[in-house]
Coordinates of C-alpha atoms and ligand atoms in Angstrom, one line a residue:
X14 CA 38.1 -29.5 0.6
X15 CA 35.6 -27.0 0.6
X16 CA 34.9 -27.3 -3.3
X17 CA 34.1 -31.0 -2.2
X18 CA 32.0 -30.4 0.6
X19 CA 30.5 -27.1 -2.0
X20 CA 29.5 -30.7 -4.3
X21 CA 28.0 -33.2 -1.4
X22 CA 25.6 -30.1 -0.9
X23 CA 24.7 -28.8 -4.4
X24 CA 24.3 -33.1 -5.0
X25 CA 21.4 -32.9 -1.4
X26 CA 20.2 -30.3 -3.1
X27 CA 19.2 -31.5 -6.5
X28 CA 18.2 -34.8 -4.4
X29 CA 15.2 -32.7 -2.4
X30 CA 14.2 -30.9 -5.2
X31 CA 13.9 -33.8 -6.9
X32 CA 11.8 -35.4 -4.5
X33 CA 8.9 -37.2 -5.9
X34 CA 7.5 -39.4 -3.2
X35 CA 3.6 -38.7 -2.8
X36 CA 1.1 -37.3 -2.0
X37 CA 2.4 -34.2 -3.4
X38 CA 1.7 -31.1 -1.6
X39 CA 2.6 -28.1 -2.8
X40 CA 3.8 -25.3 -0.1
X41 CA 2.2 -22.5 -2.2
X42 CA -1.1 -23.8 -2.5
X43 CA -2.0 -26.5 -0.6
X44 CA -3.4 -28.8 -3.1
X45 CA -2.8 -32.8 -2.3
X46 CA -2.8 -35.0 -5.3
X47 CA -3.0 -38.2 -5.2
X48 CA -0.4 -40.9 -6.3
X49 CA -0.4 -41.0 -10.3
X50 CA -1.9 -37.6 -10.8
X51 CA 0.7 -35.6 -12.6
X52 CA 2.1 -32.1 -11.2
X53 CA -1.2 -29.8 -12.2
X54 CA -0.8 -27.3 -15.5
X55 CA 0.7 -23.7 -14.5
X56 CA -1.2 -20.9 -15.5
X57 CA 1.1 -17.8 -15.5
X58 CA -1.7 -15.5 -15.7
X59 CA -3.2 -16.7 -12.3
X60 CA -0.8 -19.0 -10.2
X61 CA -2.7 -20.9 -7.9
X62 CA -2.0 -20.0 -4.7
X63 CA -3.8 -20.5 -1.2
X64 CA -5.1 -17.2 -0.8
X65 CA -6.8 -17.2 -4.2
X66 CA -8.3 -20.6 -3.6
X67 CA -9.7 -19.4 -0.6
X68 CA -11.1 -16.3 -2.4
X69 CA -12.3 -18.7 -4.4
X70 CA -14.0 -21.0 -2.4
X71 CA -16.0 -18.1 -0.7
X72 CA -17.1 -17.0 -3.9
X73 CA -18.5 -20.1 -5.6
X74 CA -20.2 -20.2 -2.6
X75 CA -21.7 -16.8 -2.6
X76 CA -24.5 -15.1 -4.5
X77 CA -23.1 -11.8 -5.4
X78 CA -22.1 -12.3 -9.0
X79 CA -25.4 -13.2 -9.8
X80 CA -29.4 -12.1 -10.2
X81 CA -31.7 -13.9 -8.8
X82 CA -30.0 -15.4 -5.3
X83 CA -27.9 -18.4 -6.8
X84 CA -24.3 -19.4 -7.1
X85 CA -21.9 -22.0 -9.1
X86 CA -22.9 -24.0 -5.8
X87 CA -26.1 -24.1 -7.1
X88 CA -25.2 -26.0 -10.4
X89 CA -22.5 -27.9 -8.7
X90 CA -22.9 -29.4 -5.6
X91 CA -20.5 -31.2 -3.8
X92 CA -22.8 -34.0 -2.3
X93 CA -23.0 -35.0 -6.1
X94 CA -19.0 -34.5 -7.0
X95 CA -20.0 -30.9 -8.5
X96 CA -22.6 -32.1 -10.2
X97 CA -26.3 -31.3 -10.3
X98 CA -27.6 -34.5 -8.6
X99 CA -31.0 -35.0 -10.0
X100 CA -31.5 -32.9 -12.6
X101 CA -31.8 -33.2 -16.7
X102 CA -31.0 -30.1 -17.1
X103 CA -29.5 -27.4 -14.3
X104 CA -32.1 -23.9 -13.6
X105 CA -30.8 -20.6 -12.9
X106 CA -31.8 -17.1 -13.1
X107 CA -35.8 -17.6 -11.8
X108 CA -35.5 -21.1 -12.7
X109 CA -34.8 -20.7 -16.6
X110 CA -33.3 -24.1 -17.7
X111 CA -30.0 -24.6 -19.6
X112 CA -30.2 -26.9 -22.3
X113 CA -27.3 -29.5 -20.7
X114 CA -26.4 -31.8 -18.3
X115 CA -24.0 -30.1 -15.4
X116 CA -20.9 -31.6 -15.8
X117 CA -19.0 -33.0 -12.3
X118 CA -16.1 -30.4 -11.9
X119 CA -13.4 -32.5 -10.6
X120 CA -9.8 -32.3 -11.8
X121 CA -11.0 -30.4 -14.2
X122 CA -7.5 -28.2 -14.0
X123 CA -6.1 -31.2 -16.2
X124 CA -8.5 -30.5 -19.0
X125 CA -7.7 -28.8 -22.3
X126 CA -11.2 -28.6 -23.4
X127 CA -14.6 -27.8 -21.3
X128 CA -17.9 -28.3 -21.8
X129 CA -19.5 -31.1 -23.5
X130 CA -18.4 -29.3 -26.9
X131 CA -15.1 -28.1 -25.8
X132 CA -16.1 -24.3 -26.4
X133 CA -14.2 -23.4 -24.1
X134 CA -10.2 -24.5 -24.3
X135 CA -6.7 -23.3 -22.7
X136 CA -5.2 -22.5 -19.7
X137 CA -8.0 -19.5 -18.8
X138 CA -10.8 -21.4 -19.9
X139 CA -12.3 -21.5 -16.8
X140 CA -11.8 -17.8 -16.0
X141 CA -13.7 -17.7 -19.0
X142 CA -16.3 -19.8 -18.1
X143 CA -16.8 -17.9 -14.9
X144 CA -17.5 -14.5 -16.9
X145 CA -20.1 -15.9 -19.2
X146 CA -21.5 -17.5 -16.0
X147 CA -22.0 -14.1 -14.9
X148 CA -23.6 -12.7 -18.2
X149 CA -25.9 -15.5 -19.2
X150 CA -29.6 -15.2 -19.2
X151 CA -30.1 -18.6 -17.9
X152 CA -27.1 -18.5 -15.8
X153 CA -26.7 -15.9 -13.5
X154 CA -28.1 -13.1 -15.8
X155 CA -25.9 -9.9 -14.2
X156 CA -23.2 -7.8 -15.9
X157 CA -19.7 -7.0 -15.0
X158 CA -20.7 -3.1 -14.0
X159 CA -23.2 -4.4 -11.3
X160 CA -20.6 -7.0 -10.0
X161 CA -18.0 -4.6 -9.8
X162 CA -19.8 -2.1 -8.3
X163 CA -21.5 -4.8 -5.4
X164 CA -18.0 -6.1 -4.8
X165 CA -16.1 -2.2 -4.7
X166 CA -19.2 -2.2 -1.8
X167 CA -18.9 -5.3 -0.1
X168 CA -17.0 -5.2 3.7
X169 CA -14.2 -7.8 3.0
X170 CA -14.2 -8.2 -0.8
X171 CA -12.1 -5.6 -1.5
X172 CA -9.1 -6.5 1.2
X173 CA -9.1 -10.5 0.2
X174 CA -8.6 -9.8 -3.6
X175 CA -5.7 -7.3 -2.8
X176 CA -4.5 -9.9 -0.6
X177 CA -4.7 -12.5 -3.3
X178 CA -3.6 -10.7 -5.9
X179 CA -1.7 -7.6 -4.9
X180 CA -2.2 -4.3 -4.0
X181 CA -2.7 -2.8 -7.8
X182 CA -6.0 -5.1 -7.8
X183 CA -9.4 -3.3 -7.9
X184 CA -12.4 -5.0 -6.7
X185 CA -14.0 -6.3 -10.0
X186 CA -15.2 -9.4 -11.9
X187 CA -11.4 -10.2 -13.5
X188 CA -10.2 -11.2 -9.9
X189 CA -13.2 -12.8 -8.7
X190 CA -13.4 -14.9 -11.9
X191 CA -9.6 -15.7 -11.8
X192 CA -9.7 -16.7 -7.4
X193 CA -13.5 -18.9 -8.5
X194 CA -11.3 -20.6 -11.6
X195 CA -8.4 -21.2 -8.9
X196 CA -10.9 -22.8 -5.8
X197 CA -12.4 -25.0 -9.4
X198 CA -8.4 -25.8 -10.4
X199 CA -8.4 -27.4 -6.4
X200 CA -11.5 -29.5 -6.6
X201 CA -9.2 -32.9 -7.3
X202 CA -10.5 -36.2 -6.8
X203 CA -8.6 -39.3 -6.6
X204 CA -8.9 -41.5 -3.4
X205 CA -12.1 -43.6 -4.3
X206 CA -11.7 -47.6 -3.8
X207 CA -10.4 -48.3 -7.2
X208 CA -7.4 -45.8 -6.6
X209 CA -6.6 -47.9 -3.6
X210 CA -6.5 -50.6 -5.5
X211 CA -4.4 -49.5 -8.0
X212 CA -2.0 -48.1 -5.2
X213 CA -1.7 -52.0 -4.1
X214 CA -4.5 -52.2 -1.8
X215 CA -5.8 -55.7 -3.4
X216 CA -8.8 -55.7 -0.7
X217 CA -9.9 -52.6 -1.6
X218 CA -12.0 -54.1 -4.3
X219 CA -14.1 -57.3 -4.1
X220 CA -14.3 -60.1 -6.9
X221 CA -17.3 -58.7 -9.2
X222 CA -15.6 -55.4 -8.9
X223 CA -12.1 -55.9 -9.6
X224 CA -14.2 -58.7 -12.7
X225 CA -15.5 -55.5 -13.7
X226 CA -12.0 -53.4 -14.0
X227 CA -10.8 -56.1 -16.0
X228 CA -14.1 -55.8 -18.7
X229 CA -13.8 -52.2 -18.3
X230 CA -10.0 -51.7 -19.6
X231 CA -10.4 -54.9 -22.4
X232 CA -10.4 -54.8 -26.2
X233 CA -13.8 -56.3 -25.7
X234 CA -15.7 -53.4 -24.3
X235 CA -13.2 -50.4 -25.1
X236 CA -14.6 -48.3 -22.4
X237 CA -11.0 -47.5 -21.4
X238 CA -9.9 -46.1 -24.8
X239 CA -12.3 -43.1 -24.6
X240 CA -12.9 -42.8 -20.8
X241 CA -8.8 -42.9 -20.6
X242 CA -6.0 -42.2 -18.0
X243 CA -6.2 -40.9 -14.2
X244 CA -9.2 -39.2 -15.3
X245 CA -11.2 -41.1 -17.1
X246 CA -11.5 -39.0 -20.2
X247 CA -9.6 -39.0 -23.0
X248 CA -11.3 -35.1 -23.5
X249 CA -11.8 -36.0 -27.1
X250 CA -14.9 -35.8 -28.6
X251 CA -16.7 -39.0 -30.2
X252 CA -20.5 -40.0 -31.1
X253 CA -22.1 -42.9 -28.7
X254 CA -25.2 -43.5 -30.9
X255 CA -27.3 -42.7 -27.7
X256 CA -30.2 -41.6 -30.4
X257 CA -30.7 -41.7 -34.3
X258 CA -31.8 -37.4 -34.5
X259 CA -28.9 -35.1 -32.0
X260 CA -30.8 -31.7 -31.1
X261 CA -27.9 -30.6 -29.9
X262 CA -26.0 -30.9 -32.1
X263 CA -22.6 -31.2 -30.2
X264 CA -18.8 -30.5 -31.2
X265 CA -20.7 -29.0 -34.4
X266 CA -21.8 -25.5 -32.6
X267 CA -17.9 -25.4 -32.1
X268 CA -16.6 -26.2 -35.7
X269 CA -19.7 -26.2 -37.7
X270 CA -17.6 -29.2 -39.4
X271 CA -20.7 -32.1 -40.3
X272 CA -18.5 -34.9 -39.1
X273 CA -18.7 -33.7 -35.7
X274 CA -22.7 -33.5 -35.4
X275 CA -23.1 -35.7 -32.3
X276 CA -20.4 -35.2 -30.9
X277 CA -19.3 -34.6 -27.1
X278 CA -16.8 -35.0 -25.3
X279 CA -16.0 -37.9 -23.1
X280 CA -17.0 -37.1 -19.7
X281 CA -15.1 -38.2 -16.2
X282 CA -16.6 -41.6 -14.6
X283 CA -14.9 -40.6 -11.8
X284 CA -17.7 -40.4 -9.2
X285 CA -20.1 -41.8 -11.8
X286 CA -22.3 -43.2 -9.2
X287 CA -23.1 -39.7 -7.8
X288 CA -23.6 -37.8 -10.9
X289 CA -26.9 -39.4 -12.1
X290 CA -28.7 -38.6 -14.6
X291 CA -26.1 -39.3 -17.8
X292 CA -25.3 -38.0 -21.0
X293 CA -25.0 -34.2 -22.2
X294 CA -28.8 -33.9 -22.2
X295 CA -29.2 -36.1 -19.0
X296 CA -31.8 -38.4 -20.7
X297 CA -30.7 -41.7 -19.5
X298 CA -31.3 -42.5 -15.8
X299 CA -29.3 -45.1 -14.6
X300 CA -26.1 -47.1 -14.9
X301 CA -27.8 -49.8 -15.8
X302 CA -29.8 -48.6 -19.0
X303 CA -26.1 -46.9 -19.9
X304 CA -24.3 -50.3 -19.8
X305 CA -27.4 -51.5 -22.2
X306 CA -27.1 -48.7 -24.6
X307 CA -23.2 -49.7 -24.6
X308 CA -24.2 -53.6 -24.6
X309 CA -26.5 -53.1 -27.7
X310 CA -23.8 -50.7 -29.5
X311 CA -25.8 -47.7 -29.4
X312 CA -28.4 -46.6 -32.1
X313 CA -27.6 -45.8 -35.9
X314 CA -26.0 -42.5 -36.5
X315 CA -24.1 -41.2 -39.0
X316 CA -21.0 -40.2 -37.0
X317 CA -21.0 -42.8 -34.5
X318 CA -17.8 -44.0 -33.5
X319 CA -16.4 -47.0 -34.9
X320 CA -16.1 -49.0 -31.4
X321 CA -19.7 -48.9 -30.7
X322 CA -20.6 -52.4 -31.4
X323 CA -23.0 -54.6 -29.3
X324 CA -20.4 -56.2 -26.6
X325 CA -22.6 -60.0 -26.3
X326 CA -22.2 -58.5 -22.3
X327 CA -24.1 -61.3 -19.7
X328 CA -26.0 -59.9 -17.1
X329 CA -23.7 -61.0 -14.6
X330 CA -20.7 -59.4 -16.8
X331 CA -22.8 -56.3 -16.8
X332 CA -23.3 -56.1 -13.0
X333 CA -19.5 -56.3 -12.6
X334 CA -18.8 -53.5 -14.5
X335 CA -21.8 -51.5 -12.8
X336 CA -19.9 -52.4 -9.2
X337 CA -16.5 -51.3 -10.8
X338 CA -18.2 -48.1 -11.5
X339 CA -19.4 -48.1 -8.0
X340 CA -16.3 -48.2 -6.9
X341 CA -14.8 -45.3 -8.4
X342 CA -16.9 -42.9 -6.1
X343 CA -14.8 -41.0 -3.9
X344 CA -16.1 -40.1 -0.6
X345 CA -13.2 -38.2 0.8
X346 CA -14.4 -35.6 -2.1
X347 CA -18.3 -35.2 -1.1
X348 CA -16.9 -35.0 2.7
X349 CA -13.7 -32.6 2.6
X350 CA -14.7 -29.5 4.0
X351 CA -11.5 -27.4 2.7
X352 CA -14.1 -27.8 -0.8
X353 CA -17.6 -26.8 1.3
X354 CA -19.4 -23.5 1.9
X355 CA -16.9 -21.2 3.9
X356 CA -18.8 -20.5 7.3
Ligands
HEC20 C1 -27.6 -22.8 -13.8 C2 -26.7 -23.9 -13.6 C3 -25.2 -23.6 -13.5 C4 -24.6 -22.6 -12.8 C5 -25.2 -21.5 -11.9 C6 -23.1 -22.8 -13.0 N1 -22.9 -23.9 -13.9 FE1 -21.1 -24.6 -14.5 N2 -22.0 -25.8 -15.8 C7 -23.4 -26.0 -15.9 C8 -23.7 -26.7 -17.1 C9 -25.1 -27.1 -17.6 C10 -22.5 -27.1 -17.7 C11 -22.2 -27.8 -19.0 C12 -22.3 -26.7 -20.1 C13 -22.1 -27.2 -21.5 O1 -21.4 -28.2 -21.7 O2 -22.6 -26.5 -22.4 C14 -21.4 -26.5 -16.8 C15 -20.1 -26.6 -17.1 C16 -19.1 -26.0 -16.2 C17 -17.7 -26.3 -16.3 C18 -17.0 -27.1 -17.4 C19 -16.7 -28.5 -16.8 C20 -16.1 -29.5 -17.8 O3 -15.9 -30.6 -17.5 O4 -15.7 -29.1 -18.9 C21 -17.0 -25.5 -15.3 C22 -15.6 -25.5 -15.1 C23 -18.1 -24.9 -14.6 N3 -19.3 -25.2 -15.2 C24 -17.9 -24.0 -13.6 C25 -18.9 -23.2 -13.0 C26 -18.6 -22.1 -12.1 C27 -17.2 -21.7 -11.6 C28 -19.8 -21.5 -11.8 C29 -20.0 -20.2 -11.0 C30 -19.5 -19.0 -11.6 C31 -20.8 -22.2 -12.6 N4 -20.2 -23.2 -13.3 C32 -22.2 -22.0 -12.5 C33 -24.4 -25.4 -15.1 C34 -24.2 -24.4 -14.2
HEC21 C1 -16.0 -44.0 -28.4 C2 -15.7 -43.5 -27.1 C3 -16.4 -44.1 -25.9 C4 -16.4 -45.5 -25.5 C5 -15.7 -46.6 -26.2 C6 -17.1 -45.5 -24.3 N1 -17.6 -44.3 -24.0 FE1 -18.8 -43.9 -22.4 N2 -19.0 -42.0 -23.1 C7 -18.4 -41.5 -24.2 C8 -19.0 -40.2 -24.5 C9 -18.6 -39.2 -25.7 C10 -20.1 -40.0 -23.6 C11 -21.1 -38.8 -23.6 C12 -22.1 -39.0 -24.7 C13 -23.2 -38.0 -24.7 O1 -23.5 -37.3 -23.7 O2 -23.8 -37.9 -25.8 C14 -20.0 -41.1 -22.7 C15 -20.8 -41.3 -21.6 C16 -20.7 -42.3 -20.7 C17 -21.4 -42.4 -19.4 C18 -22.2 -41.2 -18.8 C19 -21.3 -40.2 -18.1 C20 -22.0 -39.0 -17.6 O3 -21.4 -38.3 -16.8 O4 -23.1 -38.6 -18.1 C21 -21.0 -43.6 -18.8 C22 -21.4 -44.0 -17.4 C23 -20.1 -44.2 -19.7 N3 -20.0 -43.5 -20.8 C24 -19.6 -45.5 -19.5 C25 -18.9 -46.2 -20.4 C26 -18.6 -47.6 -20.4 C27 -18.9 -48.5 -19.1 C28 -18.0 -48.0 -21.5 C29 -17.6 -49.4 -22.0 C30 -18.7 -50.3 -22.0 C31 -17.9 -46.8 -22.3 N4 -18.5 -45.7 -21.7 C32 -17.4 -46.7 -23.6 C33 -17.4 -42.1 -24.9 C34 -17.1 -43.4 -24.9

């Protein structure tokens, strides 16, 4: 008997744990993802937990890491899905420019590679990221000694990273970089109109629109192919043919292979219509001369991918698929004040 009631509970047991019904929250950390999202990639070095997030978040916010009064707020601003609304090309330390595009940091704790050449790749890539943040001339321009030595000094900096990550932990720029990459691993955005949609809400799109989604995941475009899966990126790197001469030259700087001159990797369209202006140097302005650059198959360039062909898109084909990427904004993201400045 009690070997049979011992079963019924082990079998509840295995039933809750098993539980998969969404959103998923997480007790430990608080993160919500939405329906179709996938459990998010553990990084043993740095669990993410609530504390650390909230370290975090007061962090990105703040300007000690840096010279020069700025923050990763500055570069990536929530109104514009983390990106840098507006500008080419970001400015940091006393308004030197970096030579890209600021890339929208959203679900970007799914990503194997960062950047728009994948320097960076691996479950502490964005720890990573965070320390050359600190160190670049462009960026923030400061050093680990004086970050160290303004946290050891600063009234609550010293309890929260203990708090977040033990007792053993000293005030320095390893913490703070691992609780900033941990409030970055939060940032998840999936509860624009098209994820509706998806989740059965037929409404949730109108007719050009959900005209649109259909061109967008067709053999006839092959937007879909590249800008893949519940993020939109296939975080691969391939050549558009946006110009016949790349400055930068791309996934090269990483390799230094010739058949990746050109190269970048596929960014999100999540949020797409926030993020203007496009492409890893930011040159083209709108959606619309980015669905003519697809629509004419891009320019002639040596590595350019195989599926750039001119599409024969109509106008009216090519206003749906600028209202499907309309709809892929997500306003719960730009509004959700567990991502905005701490008060
Ligand atoms: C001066 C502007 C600027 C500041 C300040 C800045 N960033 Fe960025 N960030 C960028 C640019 C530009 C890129 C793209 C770099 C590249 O691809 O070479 C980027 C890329 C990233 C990426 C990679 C995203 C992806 O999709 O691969 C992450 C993560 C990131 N930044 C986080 C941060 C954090 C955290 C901070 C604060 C410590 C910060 N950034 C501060 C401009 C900035
Ligand atoms: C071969 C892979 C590939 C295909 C196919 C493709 N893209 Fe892209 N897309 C990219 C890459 C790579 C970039 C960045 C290129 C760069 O910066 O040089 C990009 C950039 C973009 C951007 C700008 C994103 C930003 O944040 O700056 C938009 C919008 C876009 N693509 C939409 C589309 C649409 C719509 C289609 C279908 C008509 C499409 N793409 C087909 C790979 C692809």
């Amino acid at each position: 008997m009690i070997k049979y009631i011992l079963t019924i509970i082990a079998i509840i047991g295995i039933f809750s744990c098993q539980n998969t019904s969404h959103p998923v929250s997480d007790e430990d950390n608080g993160v919500v993802l939405p329906l179709g999202f996938p459990p998010l990639p553990i990084n043993l070095d740095n669990p993410l937990t609530k504390v650390s997030i909230e370290l975090g978040r007061k962090l990105f916010y703040d300007t000690i890491l840096s010279n020069g009064g700025i923050s990763c707020a500055s570069c990536h601003k929530q109104r514009f899905a983390f990106s840098d609304g507006g500008n080419h090309v970001s400015f940091g330390f006393q308004g030197r420019s970096t030579t890209r595009n600021a890339l929208s940091i959203v679900n970007v704790a799914y990503y194997e590679n960062y950047n728009w050449d994948g320097k960076f790749h691996g479950s502490n890539a964005i720890e990573e990221i965070v320390k050359t943040v600190v160190h670049l001339p462009f960026e923030f321009n400061c050093d680990s000694n004086t970050v160290n030595e303004r946290l050891r000094k600063h009234p609550e900096y010293p309890k929260l990273i203990k708090n977040a990550y033990g007792e053993s932990a000293e005030p320095n720029l390893k913490y703070a970089a691992k609780a900033i990459a941990n409030f970055v691993r939060s940032i998840i955005s999936g509860n624009s109109r098209y994820d509706k949609f998806v989740k059965g809400d037929t409404a949730a799109l109108n007719e050009s629109e959900k005209r649109g989604l259909r061109l967008f995941f067709s053999d006839r475009t092959k937007c879909s192919e590249c800008h893949s899966g519940h993020l939109f990126t296939d975080n691969k790197f391939h050549s558009t043919g946006i110009t016949t001469h790349y400055f930068d030259r791309g996934r090269f700087l990483v390799t230094d292979e010739n058949e990746d001159r050109g190269k970048f990797r596929t960014p999100t369209l999540r949020n797409i219509a926030l993020t203007a202006p496009y492409m890893h140097n930011g040159e083209i302005l709108t959606l619309e001369e980015i669905m003519q650059h697809y629509n004419n198959g891009g320019k002639i360039f040596i590595n350019k991918d195989k599926r750039m062909k001119p599409l024969g898109l109509s106008q009216e084909e090519i206003k749906d698929l600028i209202n499907f990427l309309h709809a892929l904004t997500d306003e719960d993201l730009i509004k959700n004040p567990k991502y905005s400045k701490p008060l």
